[in-house]
Amino acid sequence: MPLSLVPPALPQFAAAAPSTPLGPFADSAVAWTTWVTLMGFVGLTALALLAVGPAAARTAPDAVPNLTVRLARAAVVIGLLAVPAVLTDLAHGAAESGGYDYAAAWNSLYDGSNDGRLSGLEVTFSLLGAVLLAPLTVRRIAAGRGRRWLLGAGLTAGTVALGTTKFPDKTPDDWGRTAFETLMWMLHLIGGGVWLGGLAGLLLVALPGALPGPLAAAQRTAFWSATLRRFSAWAMGCVAAIALSGLFLYWEHVDGPTQLLTTMYGRVLGVKILIFGGLLLLGMFNQFWLHPRIEALRAAGDQRPLTTVLLRTFPVVVGVEVLLALAVLFVAPFLHGSARNQAYQADLAKHATTGGAGAAAGDTRPLPKLAAKQATASTWAWGTTETLAVIALMVGGYRVSGNLSRRRTGAIAPTPASQPVPEAG
């Protein structure tokens, strides 16, 4: 996106170059735990509701209770863990000595301030989501008609809890800009939660014991084929949401690629982008090689190679994706401030007048900051073009992977199970 802001003139003097440390490791670890629990709950619940449940209902109905129970139990545990994670984050922020003041954190919930209300909603809806999914940890209830309603209600509660982390905590001066920024954050967080938490859920489903033992081999393969296809569709939508919201946040906080190397914010963001790129590469491997291969082997009726792919290759790839996802969430809390302001403040210090009052030792005046960027007609044009390009790329990729599945399926003639088909290259 093009820039639309001319930096203000440099003052006659400035303070020394600002320090932009990464911050204490403990702070980021606490924040990481909060993000993992909140986003993990959303992803696990969404996977059960949107991919695994519908796929199992169509291909292997007897497996629906087992799969629901496994994912619901994991979601309940992580939803309950979100409550102490959020309180720990609040306690760390409330402690003046750098420790943890849990009493102050608890008292801050619903204390009448906007921050208190948002923190209270975050804790309340995290707990509510876990309570709503708790009945689904019982197989008899998981097999009932209320399964989808409980999953939908739990997903809504978890999404609200996640959203409160980026809801405005004060009345905005510019409602339009604030609403758009909040929307971008919601796309970023919810898209990330559904995709990254869903990957963890797939790993749980791929582990032994998720599918009932008596289930026919044909049903197992049909289930995996349908599940992976449904999850792929949702995952590509999430990638589009993350990419588009990430482009906006990049435009808002970074003035050009050079700041990815010259500022601390940019370097941390660069690491995050590299890890995210690794996730995309593995996702492409799944989408364009592994999933079409599984689909072709399923259609061929050969169970041995398919079992090998599912029990070895697929969990390993997804496990690596989960580790990269956790790494992305760990890096994110180190993003402090803005690359634009860090570069601007460093430039002020570089051009400071020698011996000026601002450069004197002990100067505690607040460092100047650039005004927020303002979108112009050109900005909206570029943003619209980027949006259309990302959507076209995701839709095109999904269609191409489907065509690959059909071609591989047509290339392998169905054979009896006693005559296994060699694995496709």
XYZ file of C-alpha atoms in Angstrom:
425
model
C 0.000 0.000 0.000
C 1.366 3.468 -0.792
C 2.234 5.849 1.986
C 0.036 8.855 2.531
C 1.826 10.710 5.293
C 4.649 13.237 5.194
C 6.760 12.991 8.379
C 6.793 16.116 10.528
C 9.842 18.337 10.508
C 12.643 17.333 12.842
C 12.810 19.366 16.050
C 15.882 21.384 16.915
C 16.998 18.862 19.496
C 16.088 15.378 20.566
C 16.854 12.802 23.208
C 19.338 10.018 22.739
C 18.406 7.168 20.413
C 15.538 5.233 22.032
C 16.127 1.752 23.332
C 13.790 -0.834 21.817
C 14.493 -4.079 23.669
C 12.485 -7.218 23.083
C 11.213 -7.114 26.646
C 11.460 -9.709 29.428
C 11.135 -13.331 28.360
C 8.590 -13.944 31.136
C 6.260 -11.289 29.743
C 6.186 -12.932 26.343
C 5.813 -16.417 27.839
C 2.765 -15.303 29.818
C 1.243 -13.623 26.775
C 2.032 -16.712 24.662
C 0.132 -18.945 27.088
C -2.890 -16.668 26.872
C -2.894 -16.662 23.062
C -2.379 -20.429 22.825
C -5.312 -21.208 25.110
C -7.747 -18.690 23.649
C -6.939 -19.477 20.016
C -6.601 -23.202 20.646
C -10.102 -23.407 22.089
C -11.549 -21.651 19.053
C -9.632 -23.878 16.630
C -10.512 -27.189 18.295
C -14.192 -26.289 18.536
C -14.329 -25.023 14.957
C -12.674 -28.212 13.688
C -15.252 -30.391 15.450
C -18.165 -28.276 14.197
C -17.081 -27.404 10.656
C -14.875 -30.254 9.429
C -14.615 -33.425 11.492
C -18.272 -33.620 12.542
C -19.852 -33.133 9.098
C -17.289 -35.392 7.407
C -17.829 -38.203 9.928
C -21.626 -37.838 9.785
C -21.503 -38.381 6.018
C -18.862 -41.103 5.781
C -18.655 -42.877 9.165
C -21.618 -41.999 11.427
C -20.518 -44.455 14.122
C -17.331 -42.434 14.602
C -19.072 -39.134 15.393
C -19.346 -39.693 19.192
C -15.706 -40.811 19.585
C -14.351 -37.924 17.539
C -16.539 -35.356 19.271
C -15.562 -36.598 22.719
C -11.843 -36.468 21.908
C -11.949 -32.919 20.544
C -14.382 -31.700 23.214
C -12.204 -32.974 26.042
C -9.162 -31.215 24.635
C -11.167 -28.014 24.104
C -12.596 -28.075 27.639
C -9.142 -28.503 29.165
C -7.627 -25.691 27.124
C -10.680 -23.472 27.717
C -10.360 -23.910 31.471
C -6.628 -23.224 31.269
C -7.405 -19.952 29.517
C -8.910 -18.559 32.733
C -5.722 -18.780 34.872
C -3.689 -17.760 31.814
C -5.661 -14.531 31.443
C -5.563 -13.861 35.189
C -1.795 -14.444 35.233
C -1.364 -11.949 32.424
C -3.457 -9.405 34.326
C -1.624 -10.158 37.590
C 1.743 -9.610 35.938
C 0.601 -6.275 34.558
C -0.873 -5.188 37.911
C 2.233 -5.976 39.968
C 4.471 -2.956 40.464
C 7.560 -4.987 41.346
C 7.431 -7.189 38.259
C 5.831 -10.125 40.106
C 2.231 -11.326 40.057
C -0.570 -9.633 41.987
C -3.516 -12.001 41.568
C -5.669 -10.129 44.051
C -5.365 -6.942 42.014
C -6.020 -8.920 38.834
C -9.204 -10.445 40.252
C -10.405 -7.101 41.584
C -9.853 -5.493 38.179
C -12.527 -7.678 36.578
C -15.709 -5.665 36.037
C -14.286 -2.802 38.109
C -16.262 -0.215 36.149
C -13.511 0.685 33.700
C -13.548 -0.360 30.060
C -10.405 -2.436 30.616
C -12.061 -4.142 33.563
C -15.181 -4.946 31.587
C -13.194 -6.377 28.682
C -11.012 -8.470 31.004
C -14.107 -9.677 32.812
C -15.751 -10.683 29.543
C -12.582 -12.460 28.472
C -12.543 -14.600 31.614
C -16.315 -15.117 31.666
C -16.638 -16.250 28.054
C -13.560 -18.477 28.289
C -15.158 -20.270 31.211
C -18.580 -20.287 29.525
C -17.143 -21.902 26.401
C -15.594 -24.715 28.450
C -18.869 -25.233 30.359
C -20.879 -25.439 27.122
C -18.577 -28.109 25.702
C -18.301 -30.104 28.940
C -21.438 -32.223 28.222
C -19.888 -33.340 24.935
C -17.141 -35.133 26.849
C -19.791 -37.804 27.570
C -20.232 -40.165 24.634
C -24.005 -40.500 24.972
C -24.503 -36.734 24.788
C -21.949 -36.393 21.986
C -24.060 -38.796 19.938
C -27.242 -36.763 20.475
C -28.903 -34.041 18.459
C -27.614 -31.267 20.696
C -24.012 -31.788 19.603
C -23.985 -29.093 16.923
C -25.835 -26.594 19.094
C -23.385 -27.025 21.959
C -20.405 -26.788 19.617
C -21.855 -23.668 17.961
C -22.545 -21.999 21.309
C -19.085 -22.922 22.589
C -17.447 -21.576 19.444
C -19.361 -18.306 19.806
C -18.267 -17.936 23.434
C -14.652 -18.706 22.580
C -14.687 -16.219 19.702
C -16.010 -13.473 21.972
C -13.316 -14.237 24.561
C -10.647 -14.029 21.876
C -12.130 -10.874 20.391
C -12.129 -8.986 23.690
C -8.323 -8.894 23.541
C -8.535 -6.374 20.684
C -11.844 -4.623 21.309
C -11.384 -0.837 21.834
C -10.905 0.013 25.521
C -11.974 3.644 25.137
C -14.368 5.717 23.077
C -12.622 6.271 19.728
C -12.129 9.674 18.163
C -12.500 8.169 14.701
C -15.210 5.513 14.734
C -14.646 4.476 11.140
C -10.916 3.861 11.495
C -11.311 2.120 14.857
C -14.041 -0.142 13.507
C -11.895 -1.085 10.518
C -8.836 -1.755 12.704
C -10.942 -3.925 15.010
C -12.292 -5.845 12.028
C -8.757 -6.499 10.790
C -7.704 -7.752 14.212
C -10.735 -10.041 14.365
C -9.835 -11.516 10.968
C -6.243 -11.972 12.135
C -7.070 -13.614 15.459
C -10.093 -15.708 14.496
C -8.489 -16.807 11.223
C -5.345 -17.764 13.102
C -7.326 -19.579 15.789
C -9.410 -21.643 13.373
C -6.383 -22.558 11.250
C -3.702 -23.118 13.893
C -5.991 -24.657 16.504
C -7.537 -26.806 13.790
C -4.111 -28.197 12.931
C -3.655 -29.263 16.550
C -7.085 -30.881 16.434
C -6.203 -32.802 13.279
C -3.133 -34.134 15.039
C -5.343 -35.338 17.902
C -7.706 -37.052 15.479
C -4.802 -38.720 13.651
C -3.492 -40.298 16.854
C -4.581 -43.896 17.585
C -7.955 -44.448 19.218
C -9.866 -41.536 17.709
C -11.762 -43.737 15.266
C -13.580 -46.783 16.680
C -11.827 -50.112 16.112
C -14.690 -51.912 14.332
C -14.930 -49.149 11.715
C -14.527 -50.534 8.195
C -11.362 -49.625 6.321
C -13.385 -48.048 3.521
C -15.136 -45.797 6.028
C -11.842 -44.736 7.565
C -10.400 -43.705 4.241
C -13.610 -41.953 3.192
C -13.648 -40.076 6.498
C -10.086 -38.842 6.098
C -10.648 -37.804 2.520
C -13.763 -35.775 3.422
C -12.216 -34.288 6.576
C -9.062 -33.098 4.866
C -11.028 -31.590 2.006
C -13.361 -29.688 4.342
C -10.520 -28.520 6.552
C -8.553 -27.390 3.506
C -11.413 -25.141 2.430
C -11.653 -23.521 5.863
C -7.866 -23.307 6.233
C -7.457 -21.496 2.918
C -10.145 -19.025 3.945
C -8.287 -18.447 7.207
C -4.991 -17.942 5.361
C -6.704 -15.331 3.191
C -8.044 -13.554 6.300
C -4.616 -13.617 7.979
C -2.855 -12.390 4.835
C -5.254 -9.501 4.217
C -5.340 -8.349 7.836
C -1.556 -8.759 8.013
C -1.114 -6.513 4.965
C -3.187 -3.822 6.654
C -1.239 -4.092 9.919
C 2.019 -3.956 7.949
C 0.849 -0.784 6.167
C -0.156 0.732 9.493
C 3.089 0.019 11.356
C 5.869 -0.229 8.758
C 7.106 2.358 6.239
C 8.721 0.132 3.648
C 10.710 -3.124 3.589
C 13.947 -1.477 4.801
C 12.402 -1.039 8.255
C 12.181 -4.833 8.508
C 15.977 -4.752 8.907
C 16.641 -1.398 10.568
C 14.166 -1.473 13.484
C 13.559 -3.950 16.284
C 9.856 -4.097 15.457
C 10.703 -4.855 11.834
C 13.200 -7.582 12.689
C 10.721 -9.332 14.987
C 8.026 -8.995 12.336
C 10.465 -10.415 9.781
C 11.013 -13.496 11.955
C 7.263 -13.903 12.290
C 6.820 -13.622 8.522
C 9.524 -16.244 7.910
C 7.885 -18.716 10.300
C 4.501 -18.004 8.759
C 6.062 -18.636 5.352
C 7.239 -22.041 6.554
C 3.688 -22.809 7.640
C 2.420 -21.846 4.201
C 4.959 -24.107 2.495
C 3.893 -27.073 4.601
C 0.261 -26.192 3.929
C 1.003 -26.209 0.207
C 2.651 -29.618 0.582
C -0.524 -30.909 2.230
C -2.848 -29.219 -0.235
C -1.126 -30.093 -3.500
C 0.698 -33.351 -2.754
C -0.439 -35.218 0.354
C -4.205 -34.641 0.197
C -4.564 -35.507 -3.526
C -2.466 -38.605 -2.929
C -4.693 -39.747 -0.074
C -7.772 -39.134 -2.219
C -6.343 -41.194 -5.089
C -5.376 -44.098 -2.834
C -8.838 -44.068 -1.278
C -10.463 -44.295 -4.689
C -8.105 -47.113 -5.691
C -9.259 -49.203 -2.760
C -5.750 -49.990 -1.584
C -5.628 -49.622 2.188
C -1.998 -50.464 2.949
C -0.326 -47.451 1.315
C -3.086 -45.184 2.592
C -2.592 -46.399 6.144
C 1.125 -45.743 5.805
C 0.504 -42.186 4.584
C -2.022 -41.400 7.299
C -0.166 -42.935 10.222
C 3.316 -41.725 9.279
C 3.532 -38.873 6.810
C 0.368 -36.948 7.716
C 0.825 -36.726 11.517
C 4.502 -35.821 11.110
C 3.723 -32.961 8.719
C 0.864 -31.683 10.872
C 3.011 -31.983 13.994
C 5.669 -29.766 12.418
C 2.954 -27.304 11.411
C 1.699 -27.180 14.998
C 5.219 -26.470 16.286
C 5.617 -23.642 13.763
C 2.219 -22.270 14.767
C 3.290 -22.223 18.413
C 6.482 -20.435 17.355
C 4.468 -17.751 15.536
C 2.378 -17.165 18.650
C 5.531 -16.974 20.759
C 7.162 -14.361 18.531
C 4.054 -12.165 18.280
C 4.189 -10.769 21.872
C 7.682 -9.377 21.173
C 6.154 -6.883 18.718
C 6.184 -3.645 20.688
C 5.324 -0.217 19.330
C 5.755 0.477 15.638
C 8.590 0.281 13.121
C 7.565 3.719 11.847
C 8.007 5.369 15.232
C 11.194 3.500 16.066
C 12.763 4.631 12.801
C 11.502 8.185 13.264
C 12.807 8.450 16.832
C 16.180 7.037 15.815
C 16.356 9.621 13.031
C 15.562 12.386 15.521
C 18.431 11.259 17.712
C 20.762 11.109 14.718
C 20.004 14.722 13.821
C 19.913 16.021 17.389
C 21.702 19.327 18.061
C 24.873 18.676 20.042
C 24.529 19.905 23.584
C 20.835 20.712 23.151
C 18.561 20.521 26.116
C 16.818 17.484 24.690
C 20.036 15.531 24.550
C 20.925 16.232 28.147
C 21.351 13.295 30.452
C 18.271 12.385 32.420
C 15.787 13.862 29.913
C 12.496 12.033 30.562
C 10.272 13.860 28.127
C 8.106 11.527 26.003
C 9.572 10.730 22.635
C 7.703 12.214 19.680
C 5.654 9.904 17.483
C 4.377 10.061 13.955
C 0.695 10.631 13.416
C -1.300 7.638 12.268
C -1.372 7.048 8.547
C -4.429 8.265 6.698
C -5.909 6.213 3.908
C -6.299 7.907 0.539
C -8.103 6.870 -2.626
C -4.867 5.234 -3.786
C -4.638 3.283 -0.515
C -8.146 1.905 -0.968
C -7.404 1.037 -4.591
C -4.293 -0.917 -3.615
C -6.130 -2.583 -0.740
C -8.989 -3.648 -3.006
C -6.539 -5.043 -5.549
C -4.702 -6.988 -2.848
C -7.982 -8.357 -1.496
C -9.153 -9.567 -4.891
C -5.729 -11.063 -5.652
C -5.576 -13.001 -2.356
C -9.138 -14.306 -2.732
C -8.467 -15.349 -6.342
C -5.261 -17.091 -5.271
C -7.004 -19.049 -2.499
C -9.976 -20.062 -4.663
C -7.663 -20.989 -7.527
C -5.441 -23.042 -5.245
C -8.420 -24.949 -3.845
C -9.662 -25.736 -7.344
C -6.220 -26.830 -8.526
C -5.833 -29.209 -5.590
C -9.255 -30.663 -6.402
C -8.223 -31.196 -10.017
C -5.037 -32.907 -8.865
C -7.111 -35.287 -6.735
C -9.358 -36.148 -9.663
C -6.394 -36.706 -12.007
C -4.620 -38.971 -9.550
C -7.866 -40.839 -8.932
C -8.346 -41.386 -12.658
C -4.760 -42.517 -13.097
C -5.097 -45.348 -10.567
C -7.498 -48.116 -11.531
C -9.402 -49.730 -8.637
C -7.767 -52.997 -7.659
C -8.548 -55.660 -5.056
C -7.026 -55.137 -1.629
C -4.886 -58.186 -2.214
C -3.102 -56.387 -5.041
C -1.751 -53.181 -3.527
C -1.073 -50.284 -5.834
C 2.386 -48.727 -5.694
C 2.447 -45.342 -4.029
C 2.193 -42.377 -6.367
C 5.309 -40.261 -6.600
